[in-house]
mmCIF file of C-alpha atoms in Angstrom:
data_model
loop_
_atom_site.group_PDB
_atom_site.id
_atom_site.type_symbol
_atom_site.label_atom_id
_atom_site.label_comp_id
_atom_site.label_asym_id
_atom_site.label_seq_id
_atom_site.Cartn_x
_atom_site.Cartn_y
_atom_site.Cartn_z
ATOM 1 C CA LYS A 30 163.448 58.557 118.996
ATOM 2 C CA ALA A 31 162.804 61.552 121.182
ATOM 3 C CA GLY A 32 159.159 62.282 121.839
ATOM 4 C CA VAL A 33 157.177 65.429 121.172
ATOM 5 C CA THR A 34 158.488 68.360 123.160
ATOM 6 C CA GLN A 35 156.615 71.517 124.084
ATOM 7 C CA THR A 36 157.909 74.735 125.557
ATOM 8 C CA PRO A 37 157.303 76.335 127.882
ATOM 9 C CA ARG A 38 155.594 73.844 130.178
ATOM 10 C CA TYR A 39 153.896 76.505 132.275
ATOM 11 C CA LEU A 40 152.931 80.065 131.495
ATOM 12 C CA ILE A 41 151.091 82.785 133.368
ATOM 13 C CA LYS A 42 149.784 85.782 131.452
ATOM 14 C CA THR A 43 147.286 88.576 132.023
ATOM 15 C CA ARG A 44 144.227 89.426 129.981
ATOM 16 C CA GLY A 45 144.978 91.277 126.774
ATOM 17 C CA GLN A 46 148.501 89.929 126.418
ATOM 18 C CA GLN A 47 149.593 87.570 123.698
ATOM 19 C CA VAL A 48 151.445 84.281 123.987
ATOM 20 C CA THR A 49 153.469 81.989 121.733
ATOM 21 C CA LEU A 50 153.808 78.281 122.400
ATOM 22 C CA SER A 51 156.290 75.993 120.701
ATOM 23 C CA CYS A 52 156.162 72.351 119.650
ATOM 24 C CA SER A 53 158.905 70.111 118.274
ATOM 25 C CA PRO A 54 157.496 66.944 116.678
ATOM 26 C CA ILE A 55 159.011 63.489 116.564
ATOM 27 C CA SER A 56 161.774 63.288 114.004
ATOM 28 C CA GLY A 57 160.330 62.378 110.612
ATOM 29 C CA HIS A 58 156.813 63.506 111.451
ATOM 30 C CA ARG A 59 155.492 66.182 109.121
ATOM 31 C CA SER A 60 152.112 66.838 110.706
ATOM 32 C CA VAL A 61 151.578 68.844 113.874
ATOM 33 C CA SER A 62 148.148 69.310 115.403
ATOM 34 C CA TRP A 63 147.218 71.580 118.275
ATOM 35 C CA TYR A 64 144.505 70.953 120.851
ATOM 36 C CA GLN A 65 143.040 72.891 123.746
ATOM 37 C CA GLN A 66 142.130 70.789 126.775
ATOM 38 C CA THR A 67 139.860 72.107 129.515
ATOM 39 C CA PRO A 68 137.862 70.281 132.194
ATOM 40 C CA GLY A 69 134.582 71.483 130.741
ATOM 41 C CA GLN A 70 135.179 71.097 127.001
ATOM 42 C CA GLY A 71 137.623 68.213 126.864
ATOM 43 C CA LEU A 72 140.041 67.992 123.958
ATOM 44 C CA GLN A 73 139.202 70.467 121.234
ATOM 45 C CA PHE A 74 141.002 70.577 117.925
ATOM 46 C CA LEU A 75 142.580 73.908 117.047
ATOM 47 C CA PHE A 76 144.407 73.308 113.770
ATOM 48 C CA GLU A 77 146.799 71.021 111.956
ATOM 49 C CA TYR A 78 149.861 71.885 109.925
ATOM 50 C CA PHE A 79 151.448 69.661 107.330
ATOM 51 C CA SER A 80 154.534 70.655 105.355
ATOM 52 C CA GLU A 81 154.248 74.284 106.520
ATOM 53 C CA THR A 82 150.608 74.599 105.401
ATOM 54 C CA GLN A 83 147.518 74.719 107.556
ATOM 55 C CA ARG A 84 145.543 71.713 106.395
ATOM 56 C CA ASN A 85 142.750 71.499 108.961
ATOM 57 C CA LYS A 86 141.152 74.031 111.250
ATOM 58 C CA GLY A 87 138.810 73.784 114.214
ATOM 59 C CA ASN A 88 136.192 76.238 115.400
ATOM 60 C CA PHE A 89 138.292 78.745 117.279
ATOM 61 C CA PRO A 90 138.369 82.525 116.811
ATOM 62 C CA GLY A 91 141.033 84.213 114.732
ATOM 63 C CA ARG A 92 142.937 85.131 117.898
ATOM 64 C CA PHE A 93 144.326 81.613 117.710
ATOM 65 C CA SER A 94 146.868 81.164 114.966
ATOM 66 C CA GLY A 95 149.795 78.966 114.182
ATOM 67 C CA ARG A 96 152.575 78.254 111.796
ATOM 68 C CA GLN A 97 154.968 75.490 110.914
ATOM 69 C CA PHE A 98 158.580 75.798 109.911
ATOM 70 C CA SER A 99 160.539 73.845 107.327
ATOM 71 C CA ASN A 100 161.925 71.552 110.048
ATOM 72 C CA SER A 101 158.305 70.710 111.049
ATOM 73 C CA ARG A 102 158.547 72.581 114.334
ATOM 74 C CA SER A 103 155.373 74.501 115.013
ATOM 75 C CA GLU A 104 154.319 77.529 116.996
ATOM 76 C CA MET A 105 150.901 78.544 118.195
ATOM 77 C CA ASN A 106 150.011 82.134 119.019
ATOM 78 C CA VAL A 107 147.084 83.468 120.993
ATOM 79 C CA SER A 108 146.532 87.209 120.888
ATOM 80 C CA THR A 109 144.424 89.375 123.195
ATOM 81 C CA LEU A 110 144.206 86.704 125.855
ATOM 82 C CA GLU A 111 140.932 86.127 127.670
ATOM 83 C CA LEU A 112 140.317 84.402 131.004
ATOM 84 C CA GLY A 113 138.644 81.542 129.134
ATOM 85 C CA ASP A 114 141.863 80.785 127.289
ATOM 86 C CA SER A 115 143.281 79.230 130.448
ATOM 87 C CA ALA A 116 143.852 75.607 129.468
ATOM 88 C CA LEU A 117 146.341 72.889 128.731
ATOM 89 C CA TYR A 118 147.532 73.283 125.150
ATOM 90 C CA LEU A 119 148.665 70.051 123.591
ATOM 91 C CA CYS A 120 150.437 69.440 120.380
ATOM 92 C CA ALA A 121 150.520 66.097 118.637
ATOM 93 C CA SER A 122 152.695 64.930 115.800
ATOM 94 C CA SER A 123 152.155 62.254 113.208
ATOM 95 C CA LEU A 124 153.404 61.173 109.825
ATOM 96 C CA GLY A 125 150.547 63.099 108.262
ATOM 97 C CA TYR A 126 149.046 60.847 105.638
ATOM 98 C CA LEU A 127 148.054 57.186 105.264
ATOM 99 C CA ASP A 128 148.884 57.288 108.920
ATOM 100 C CA THR A 129 147.849 54.209 110.847
ATOM 101 C CA LEU A 130 150.192 54.943 113.731
ATOM 102 C CA GLY A 131 148.113 57.733 115.138
ATOM 103 C CA GLN A 132 149.108 60.926 116.824
ATOM 104 C CA PHE A 133 151.717 61.253 119.534
ATOM 105 C CA PHE A 134 151.129 63.956 122.101
ATOM 106 C CA GLY A 135 153.550 66.179 123.917
ATOM 107 C CA PRO A 136 153.245 66.928 127.654
ATOM 108 C CA GLY A 137 151.409 70.182 126.992
ATOM 109 C CA THR A 138 151.787 73.794 128.000
ATOM 110 C CA ARG A 139 149.655 74.854 130.948
ATOM 111 C CA LEU A 140 148.509 78.430 130.269
ATOM 112 C CA THR A 141 146.934 80.452 133.045
ATOM 113 C CA VAL A 142 145.371 83.813 132.184
ATOM 114 C CA LEU A 143 144.826 86.164 135.122
ATOM 115 C CA GLN B 23 127.586 68.686 116.899
ATOM 116 C CA GLN B 24 129.631 66.216 118.884
ATOM 117 C CA GLN B 25 131.173 63.768 116.452
ATOM 118 C CA VAL B 26 132.154 61.180 119.058
ATOM 119 C CA LYS B 27 130.134 60.493 122.192
ATOM 120 C CA GLN B 28 131.811 58.709 125.087
ATOM 121 C CA SER B 29 130.372 57.109 128.207
ATOM 122 C CA PRO B 30 130.507 56.817 131.122
ATOM 123 C CA GLN B 31 132.053 60.035 132.360
ATOM 124 C CA SER B 32 133.605 58.226 135.318
ATOM 125 C CA LEU B 33 134.050 54.646 136.388
ATOM 126 C CA ILE B 34 135.133 52.939 139.587
ATOM 127 C CA VAL B 35 136.111 49.273 139.620
ATOM 128 C CA GLN B 36 137.911 46.942 141.985
ATOM 129 C CA LYS B 37 141.323 45.575 141.123
ATOM 130 C CA GLY B 38 140.906 42.651 138.739
ATOM 131 C CA GLY B 39 137.623 43.964 137.365
ATOM 132 C CA ILE B 40 136.950 44.655 133.687
ATOM 133 C CA PRO B 41 136.021 48.279 133.080
ATOM 134 C CA ILE B 42 134.275 48.949 129.775
ATOM 135 C CA ILE B 43 134.219 52.348 128.118
ATOM 136 C CA ASN B 44 131.916 52.989 125.193
ATOM 137 C CA CYS B 45 132.032 55.373 122.256
ATOM 138 C CA ALA B 46 129.623 56.091 119.443
ATOM 139 C CA TYR B 47 130.201 58.044 116.262
ATOM 140 C CA GLU B 48 128.070 59.510 113.494
ATOM 141 C CA ASN B 49 130.307 59.968 110.476
ATOM 142 C CA THR B 50 130.520 56.719 108.504
ATOM 143 C CA ALA B 51 133.599 58.081 106.729
ATOM 144 C CA PHE B 52 135.694 57.623 109.877
ATOM 145 C CA ASP B 53 138.178 54.837 109.323
ATOM 146 C CA TYR B 54 140.550 54.984 112.258
ATOM 147 C CA PHE B 55 139.609 54.694 115.930
ATOM 148 C CA PRO B 56 142.353 55.131 118.544
ATOM 149 C CA TRP B 57 142.152 55.118 122.320
ATOM 150 C CA TYR B 58 144.337 57.322 124.468
ATOM 151 C CA GLN B 59 145.306 57.124 128.132
ATOM 152 C CA GLN B 60 146.111 60.279 130.047
ATOM 153 C CA PHE B 61 147.636 60.576 133.498
ATOM 154 C CA PRO B 62 147.437 63.851 135.449
ATOM 155 C CA GLY B 63 149.989 66.377 134.246
ATOM 156 C CA LYS B 64 150.809 64.373 131.113
ATOM 157 C CA GLY B 65 149.706 64.453 127.508
ATOM 158 C CA PRO B 66 147.494 61.649 126.189
ATOM 159 C CA ALA B 67 149.355 58.500 125.165
ATOM 160 C CA LEU B 68 148.205 56.243 122.342
ATOM 161 C CA LEU B 69 147.023 52.952 123.824
ATOM 162 C CA ILE B 70 145.499 50.918 121.032
ATOM 163 C CA ALA B 71 143.733 51.611 117.745
ATOM 164 C CA ILE B 72 141.457 49.779 115.315
ATOM 165 C CA ARG B 73 140.390 50.053 111.687
ATOM 166 C CA PRO B 74 136.771 49.259 110.724
ATOM 167 C CA ASP B 75 137.699 46.131 108.793
ATOM 168 C CA VAL B 76 138.127 44.142 112.033
ATOM 169 C CA SER B 77 135.692 43.622 114.890
ATOM 170 C CA GLU B 78 138.185 43.171 117.705
ATOM 171 C CA LYS B 79 141.788 43.956 118.518
ATOM 172 C CA LYS B 80 143.789 42.957 121.589
ATOM 173 C CA GLU B 81 147.018 44.369 122.894
ATOM 174 C CA GLY B 82 148.027 42.989 126.245
ATOM 175 C CA ARG B 83 145.210 43.611 128.714
ATOM 176 C CA PHE B 84 143.491 46.142 126.421
ATOM 177 C CA THR B 85 140.833 45.095 123.900
ATOM 178 C CA ILE B 86 138.853 47.178 121.431
ATOM 179 C CA SER B 87 135.516 45.845 120.246
ATOM 180 C CA PHE B 88 134.141 47.446 117.099
ATOM 181 C CA ASN B 89 130.582 47.307 115.757
ATOM 182 C CA LYS B 90 130.492 48.964 112.356
ATOM 183 C CA SER B 91 126.742 48.616 111.807
ATOM 184 C CA ALA B 92 125.959 50.214 115.175
ATOM 185 C CA LYS B 93 128.729 52.799 114.763
ATOM 186 C CA GLN B 94 130.039 51.963 118.208
ATOM 187 C CA PHE B 95 133.327 50.852 119.667
ATOM 188 C CA SER B 96 134.443 50.097 123.182
ATOM 189 C CA LEU B 97 137.548 49.600 125.268
ATOM 190 C CA HIS B 98 137.833 46.700 127.716
ATOM 191 C CA ILE B 99 140.625 46.535 130.275
ATOM 192 C CA MET B 100 141.189 42.991 131.489
ATOM 193 C CA ASP B 101 142.454 42.336 135.032
ATOM 194 C CA SER B 102 142.508 46.057 135.778
ATOM 195 C CA GLN B 103 145.188 47.370 138.131
ATOM 196 C CA PRO B 104 145.428 50.523 140.278
ATOM 197 C CA GLY B 105 148.086 51.747 137.836
ATOM 198 C CA ASP B 106 145.409 51.820 135.131
ATOM 199 C CA SER B 107 143.686 54.670 136.983
ATOM 200 C CA ALA B 108 143.699 57.465 134.406
ATOM 201 C CA THR B 109 141.455 59.299 131.992
ATOM 202 C CA TYR B 110 140.706 57.454 128.763
ATOM 203 C CA PHE B 111 139.742 59.137 125.511
ATOM 204 C CA CYS B 112 138.362 57.559 122.387
ATOM 205 C CA ALA B 113 138.827 59.282 119.055
ATOM 206 C CA ALA B 114 137.888 58.925 115.419
ATOM 207 C CA SER B 115 139.418 60.205 112.240
ATOM 208 C CA ILE B 116 139.605 59.857 108.502
ATOM 209 C CA ILE B 117 143.161 58.706 107.923
ATOM 210 C CA ASN B 118 143.881 60.738 104.818
ATOM 211 C CA PHE B 119 142.564 63.916 106.444
ATOM 212 C CA ASN B 120 144.407 63.483 109.736
ATOM 213 C CA LYS B 121 141.772 65.377 111.702
ATOM 214 C CA PHE B 122 140.862 63.707 114.972
ATOM 215 C CA TYR B 123 137.628 64.025 116.919
ATOM 216 C CA PHE B 124 137.850 63.110 120.576
ATOM 217 C CA GLY B 125 135.284 61.823 123.024
ATOM 218 C CA SER B 126 134.776 63.702 126.273
ATOM 219 C CA GLY B 127 136.871 61.287 128.323
ATOM 220 C CA THR B 128 136.252 58.697 131.048
ATOM 221 C CA LYS B 129 137.972 58.991 134.385
ATOM 222 C CA LEU B 130 138.759 55.468 135.594
ATOM 223 C CA ASN B 131 139.580 54.691 139.206
ATOM 224 C CA VAL B 132 140.745 51.159 139.962
ATOM 225 C CA LYS B 133 140.593 50.507 143.701
ATOM 226 C CA PRO B 134 143.176 48.182 145.292
#
């Protein structure tokens, strides 16, 4: 099976702009979770989507949003970018319930906000 | 409140040594504890995981020890190799809720 893919891999934006990141999960996986990884804060959970519905949410401002499509692909959007949004954004897919196999991560999208 | 606390932050061992990374959690509802390995420029990769009904699990050179009463679990890497040099993350979740809490990570350096 192909792994989790994320596009784009690298992105440079300026403050105030918005950005959309994309994640394609492993075939058959219905859950997609998004994480922000920074050197200072580590891996922080953004939100999880399961069957097109947001099921879990972390403690991020409303500028961070996401959605999931019927084919389980997911997008994450960040509006009004701030310098502090510079990070590696990771998505992870899993079966979504009674899941003892864990989450499988993509390579991430490195976002730099200037 | 940090749900999962991980230590040490960094670790240096000689080749063949046995690095040990420790994690502690608060929520007794957690029932799934995976470990992830991350190399620079890559996403974390699932290494090994344990459920609270067992006290130890081995997969190759990687062993998880689990102490339910102390709410602690640890990763041991037997016969460590330079190729094991990476950042390791512990995590905890409630399986049916599929929400994972990660430790802060341990950067391991295995010297030749």
